[in-house]
Coordinates of C-alpha atoms in Angstrom, one line a residue:
M1 CA 0.0 0.0 0.0
T2 CA 2.8 2.4 0.8
S3 CA 4.6 1.8 -2.5
R4 CA 1.3 2.5 -4.4
T5 CA 0.7 5.7 -2.5
S6 CA 4.3 6.7 -3.0
A7 CA 4.1 6.0 -6.8
A8 CA 0.8 8.0 -7.0
L9 CA 2.3 11.0 -5.2
T10 CA 5.5 10.9 -7.4
A11 CA 3.3 10.8 -10.6
T12 CA 1.2 13.7 -9.3
A13 CA 4.3 15.7 -8.5
V14 CA 5.8 15.1 -11.9
L15 CA 2.5 16.0 -13.6
L16 CA 2.3 19.3 -11.6
M17 CA 5.9 20.2 -12.4
V18 CA 5.4 19.7 -16.2
T19 CA 2.1 21.6 -16.3
A20 CA 3.2 24.4 -14.0
C21 CA 6.0 25.3 -16.5
G22 CA 3.5 26.1 -19.3
P23 CA 3.9 25.0 -22.9
S24 CA 7.0 23.4 -24.0
P25 CA 9.6 25.7 -25.7
G26 CA 8.9 24.3 -29.1
S27 CA 5.2 24.9 -29.0
S28 CA 3.6 27.9 -30.6
S29 CA 1.6 30.1 -28.3
V30 CA 1.6 33.3 -30.5
P31 CA -1.9 34.7 -30.5
S32 CA -3.6 35.0 -33.8
V33 CA -4.9 38.4 -34.9
D34 CA -7.8 39.1 -37.3
L35 CA -7.6 41.7 -40.0
G36 CA -9.9 44.2 -38.3
T37 CA -7.8 44.2 -35.1
W38 CA -4.5 44.4 -37.1
A39 CA -5.8 47.4 -39.2
A40 CA -7.1 49.2 -36.1
D41 CA -3.8 48.8 -34.3
I42 CA -1.6 49.7 -37.2
L43 CA -3.4 52.4 -39.2
P44 CA -4.5 55.8 -38.0
A45 CA -8.2 56.4 -37.6
V46 CA -9.9 57.8 -40.7
A47 CA -10.3 61.5 -40.6
E48 CA -13.1 63.5 -42.3
G49 CA -12.4 63.5 -46.1
G50 CA -10.0 60.6 -45.8
F51 CA -10.2 56.9 -46.5
S52 CA -8.9 53.6 -45.3
I53 CA -8.6 50.3 -47.2
A54 CA -7.4 47.0 -45.6
G55 CA -7.3 43.4 -46.8
S56 CA -5.2 40.3 -47.0
T57 CA -3.3 38.3 -49.6
G58 CA -4.1 34.7 -50.3
T59 CA -2.6 32.2 -47.8
D60 CA 0.2 31.6 -50.4
G61 CA 0.8 35.4 -50.7
S62 CA -1.1 35.7 -54.0
R63 CA -1.9 39.3 -55.1
A64 CA -4.9 41.0 -53.6
T65 CA -6.3 44.4 -54.3
G66 CA -8.8 46.9 -52.8
S67 CA -10.0 50.3 -54.0
T68 CA -12.0 53.3 -53.0
T69 CA -13.8 55.7 -55.3
D70 CA -14.4 59.4 -55.4
V71 CA -11.2 60.5 -53.7
E72 CA -10.9 64.2 -54.0
P73 CA -7.7 65.5 -55.5
G74 CA -5.3 67.1 -53.0
W75 CA -2.6 66.5 -50.4
Y76 CA -3.0 63.6 -48.0
A77 CA -1.0 62.1 -45.2
V78 CA -0.9 58.5 -46.4
T79 CA 0.0 55.6 -44.1
M80 CA 0.8 52.3 -45.7
A81 CA 1.6 48.9 -43.9
C82 CA 1.9 45.3 -44.9
A83 CA 2.9 42.4 -42.5
P84 CA 2.5 38.6 -42.2
A85 CA -1.0 37.7 -41.0
D86 CA 0.6 35.2 -38.6
P87 CA 2.6 37.2 -36.0
G88 CA 4.9 34.2 -35.6
A89 CA 5.6 33.8 -39.3
D90 CA 9.1 34.3 -40.5
A91 CA 8.9 36.5 -43.5
D92 CA 12.5 37.5 -43.5
G93 CA 14.0 37.7 -47.0
S94 CA 10.5 37.5 -48.6
S95 CA 9.5 39.7 -51.5
G96 CA 6.2 41.1 -50.1
R97 CA 5.2 44.4 -51.7
I98 CA 2.4 47.0 -51.3
S99 CA 1.5 49.7 -53.8
L100 CA -0.9 52.6 -54.2
R101 CA -2.1 53.7 -57.6
G102 CA -4.7 56.0 -59.1
E103 CA -5.9 57.1 -62.5
H104 CA -3.0 59.6 -62.5
G105 CA -0.3 57.0 -61.9
S106 CA 1.6 55.5 -59.0
Y107 CA 1.5 57.2 -55.6
G108 CA 4.0 55.0 -53.9
E109 CA 5.0 51.4 -53.0
G110 CA 7.1 49.6 -50.4
D111 CA 8.1 46.3 -48.8
C112 CA 6.0 44.3 -46.5
A113 CA 8.2 45.3 -43.6
G114 CA 5.6 45.2 -40.9
S115 CA 6.0 48.8 -39.6
P116 CA 3.7 51.5 -41.0
V117 CA 5.2 54.2 -43.1
T118 CA 3.5 57.7 -43.4
T119 CA 4.3 60.3 -46.0
T120 CA 2.6 63.3 -47.6
V121 CA 1.4 62.6 -51.2
Q122 CA -0.6 64.6 -53.7
L123 CA -3.4 62.3 -54.9
G124 CA -5.0 63.2 -58.2
S125 CA -3.9 66.1 -60.4
S126 CA -3.7 69.7 -59.3
D127 CA -5.0 70.6 -62.8
D128 CA -8.1 68.3 -62.6
S129 CA -10.7 68.5 -59.9
T130 CA -12.3 65.2 -60.9
P131 CA -12.4 62.6 -58.0
E132 CA -10.5 59.5 -58.8
T133 CA -10.4 55.8 -57.8
I134 CA -7.4 54.8 -55.6
T135 CA -6.3 51.2 -55.7
V136 CA -4.1 49.3 -53.3
A137 CA -2.3 46.1 -54.4
A138 CA -0.3 43.8 -52.2
E139 CA 1.4 40.4 -52.6
A140 CA 3.7 38.3 -50.5
E141 CA 5.8 35.3 -51.4
G142 CA 4.7 32.1 -49.6
Y143 CA 2.8 33.6 -46.7
E144 CA -0.5 35.4 -46.1
A145 CA -0.1 39.1 -45.4
F146 CA -2.3 41.8 -44.0
W147 CA -2.1 45.1 -45.8
G148 CA -3.7 48.5 -45.3
V149 CA -3.6 52.1 -46.3
S150 CA -5.1 55.1 -44.5
A151 CA -5.2 58.7 -45.8
A152 CA -6.2 62.0 -44.3
P153 CA -6.3 65.4 -46.0
T154 CA -3.4 67.6 -45.1
T155 CA -1.5 70.6 -46.4
A156 CA 1.3 70.5 -49.0
P157 CA 4.8 70.1 -47.6
E158 CA 6.9 73.3 -47.5

């Protein structure tokens, strides 16, 4: 009886030691993030007269696009970001890209580096007051990526 009790106590102690330490070092405990949460955390809130577009590439990184219409010509503070959808994914050395285009040409592009980049850009033509459609395109090689653009009207840089 004593050996059975001793064995049970030893087994219980070992079980408690293993579970008290949490997951094993090789296990993944990185929380998943949905697109809406990622965009809200990364992109500035949409200001009056501005716009925001967010989406994700295919799980294999295939190209994805999104657009918004009736963007008034003028100067905008534009924030662009692109990052792996899985926070634990290793996208080092990948060729992920995000670009912003309109009917008057390219307004900028960059790598899927994860950190947002903000710059001042003139969208549309100063000679044409017609609103235009702005399109965002993103792709990543071998992994799903979240991407987003937010723009707010601003003044021209000096």
